[in-house]
């Protein structure tokens, strides 16, 4: 019996006529109803405008700071201000913080840190709130949001230079130990149970986020402080472990039930920003990749993938009505004859699916002539306007926005956006098939000997080698194989102590628990998840002490809860993607170790379950109240909220964090399944094709690219009928996804589409990972390959340190271990 919550559930199979498998007239009303619902979906997708979204490491500075606070916490801004002003008046007379000289400000901060070291928990919390008010920008003395953000950044640099981070890190350790020793067993946990932890984590997050942000106007002192802070987070002095490991341990303690009151959203946001700050963001990753390829002697990258994706434009989503079968839904021939231009548009649709020749395939950006622009314009109109035969039927009127294409769109450069790539394995496979066909035997991995092969094969091999791509992972795997074969002759591997390497060493033995904990929280935060009694409570730091009693309060709390879940999804998706990309660059088997544990923890069906919703509604959701966001809520007097203002939300076209999360999850899914046939089959088994195809309704180029990549790798397994009825999607894959020469993705004739022992593939990978980890990290200090001293005089002459009390029991030891043990000299002589 199929689980209704499983991805793909609720999609009954259809036969070629589009009904549910029955015959005759009784199935017709059902088919008509399905047709109407899918037609509504198609109409909605046409109305979706292209989303002007710029992907990056994070959202704007103000947005990232505002997401730290839930709306339930807003009254605490006033509490923080009061605690600061009470303390400030006792130390400084007649002046405000912004009026003080820098030396006076430093002296006051030193006094605050001294007053933190008190036994009284209540007094310590008041001082911590005063520090938090400084980190929040002393908003009581500011006139605008820009001033608040400016002084927040200034104060955070000042706090760090005076040693605030180390002091708060000690307090955080103390709070964690106390929380785990006396875990809460309350039936209902609210925001009041995590007050101290929230204050500490907020100060740490504001320091990390403000110092991480680089600006051209930063002074030399600030730049030096940033690098020092980065080093301190990477090589923490407390227990000699990175700060990220402490936050990972908080996540596992939260999920295990040891500390259910931990403010998990703040922990995850801080963990994500610490990893981004210490290891680097996406642009830094690209620079590291270029640098590492140069060090390994590999040719430079053909293009910058970030820039290529930014230059791509979104395609209109495919039609969903064609899934019901063309024969049932197509208009009769009489209507086709009476319609102008039908024949020409049919030909145009066919032209848009024609395969480029080799000259066009690798064409650079060239201006098109007038003769070339006309058919290209029609083809693009067909792709973007979705003028299918079904949509020309009077039942579905064409959208009113079918205006002639602008000159800018007509002049869009021809050719494909990506340079093609060929693996060494592809060349070997091609030559093996050619030799079997023309010669009758193979030469193994020899790709240079072409004797006996016809001239066209020579040209093909030459073309393949021109586009051969050797990845960093290929070099690392080859080096690992050599180290396994010749451990003595090659000697010990020199592993540089980079922040990424240190983080992996710290995570290694608890990594499965970390991944399971993150996925548990992601599952609880997914909008498609149903509340279960055994699921973890991720709302401990958003639920107020007293539940709402009015409709307005309930609406506000509902928005706050949804926003809270969206931020958790955003932080986990970005964190996992960053970890995978950095570990892959550092060493491929580190990446494989993390990804395999994600797969074992059901990450693939979890992501598909996340996308098994109306993804367009999720991306355009307005779970935010702009007047309650920081720093706006600290400057302006809060207007009276009404149900209308809450329902209206903001005026943004889409929600940045939700689109960011969706792209991250799709990239994560691509990372897990790329070149892994067993995991690709998981996509097929979980019926991911219709789920992913629905995501194409979002007109954003980067999201569509990763959806099309996922559809491409499983196309060969979906059957001819699926490919025939989804030619629009096949055409989009051809136009937007990188081509791999000899990749028979569109037809399914490849050897990889045949039955495969998928379990053996994962087992082989796991054996390689364990061999890598044991060789590099589990080797004892006294290696079995270390030289042995076999000289009797040398061994007997070595000084042996004995325990201090050994001479008291020396005679007893001789009697028991030497004299009482019989020695059979005959056997000793015979053995030699």
PDB file of N, CA and C in Angstrom, residues 79 106 125 182 197 310 376 432 469 524 653 737 771 794:
ATOM      1  N   UNK A  79      13.449  45.942  26.537  1.00  0.00           N
ATOM      2  CA  UNK A  79      14.128  45.445  27.738  1.00  0.00           C
ATOM      3  C   UNK A  79      15.629  45.628  27.635  1.00  0.00           C
ATOM      4  N   UNK A 106      35.620  52.269  24.832  1.00  0.00           N
ATOM      5  CA  UNK A 106      36.357  51.052  25.148  1.00  0.00           C
ATOM      6  C   UNK A 106      36.411  50.817  26.654  1.00  0.00           C
ATOM      7  N   UNK A 125      22.542  38.390  33.394  1.00  0.00           N
ATOM      8  CA  UNK A 125      21.657  38.531  32.242  1.00  0.00           C
ATOM      9  C   UNK A 125      21.444  40.001  31.897  1.00  0.00           C
ATOM     10  N   UNK A 182      20.471  19.812  33.700  1.00  0.00           N
ATOM     11  CA  UNK A 182      19.114  19.919  34.262  1.00  0.00           C
ATOM     12  C   UNK A 182      18.139  20.159  33.125  1.00  0.00           C
ATOM     13  N   UNK A 197      20.138  31.865  26.677  1.00  0.00           N
ATOM     14  CA  UNK A 197      20.776  31.363  25.457  1.00  0.00           C
ATOM     15  C   UNK A 197      20.492  32.265  24.268  1.00  0.00           C
ATOM     16  N   UNK A 310      23.996  33.491 -14.299  1.00  0.00           N
ATOM     17  CA  UNK A 310      23.416  34.832 -14.179  1.00  0.00           C
ATOM     18  C   UNK A 310      22.974  35.369 -15.535  1.00  0.00           C
ATOM     19  N   UNK A 376      14.366  32.365 -35.895  1.00  0.00           N
ATOM     20  CA  UNK A 376      14.702  32.316 -34.477  1.00  0.00           C
ATOM     21  C   UNK A 376      13.631  33.003 -33.664  1.00  0.00           C
ATOM     22  N   UNK A 432      36.479   1.487 -26.959  1.00  0.00           N
ATOM     23  CA  UNK A 432      36.200   0.066 -26.743  1.00  0.00           C
ATOM     24  C   UNK A 432      35.117  -0.432 -27.696  1.00  0.00           C
ATOM     25  N   UNK A 469      37.754  16.891 -20.095  1.00  0.00           N
ATOM     26  CA  UNK A 469      37.790  17.653 -18.857  1.00  0.00           C
ATOM     27  C   UNK A 469      38.256  16.739 -17.728  1.00  0.00           C
ATOM     28  N   UNK A 524      10.970  18.591  10.041  1.00  0.00           N
ATOM     29  CA  UNK A 524       9.980  19.240  10.905  1.00  0.00           C
ATOM     30  C   UNK A 524       9.614  20.628  10.390  1.00  0.00           C
ATOM     31  N   UNK A 653       7.723  40.846  -5.181  1.00  0.00           N
ATOM     32  CA  UNK A 653       7.233  39.907  -6.184  1.00  0.00           C
ATOM     33  C   UNK A 653       7.330  38.465  -5.697  1.00  0.00           C
ATOM     34  N   UNK A 737      21.103  22.854 -20.422  1.00  0.00           N
ATOM     35  CA  UNK A 737      21.979  22.014 -19.616  1.00  0.00           C
ATOM     36  C   UNK A 737      23.237  21.693 -20.414  1.00  0.00           C
ATOM     37  N   UNK A 771      38.584   3.293   3.550  1.00  0.00           N
ATOM     38  CA  UNK A 771      40.031   3.153   3.368  1.00  0.00           C
ATOM     39  C   UNK A 771      40.713   4.521   3.450  1.00  0.00           C
ATOM     40  N   UNK A 794      71.614  -2.770  21.224  1.00  0.00           N
ATOM     41  CA  UNK A 794      70.886  -1.498  21.217  1.00  0.00           C
ATOM     42  C   UNK A 794      69.598  -1.590  22.016  1.00  0.00           C
TER      43      UNK A 794
END
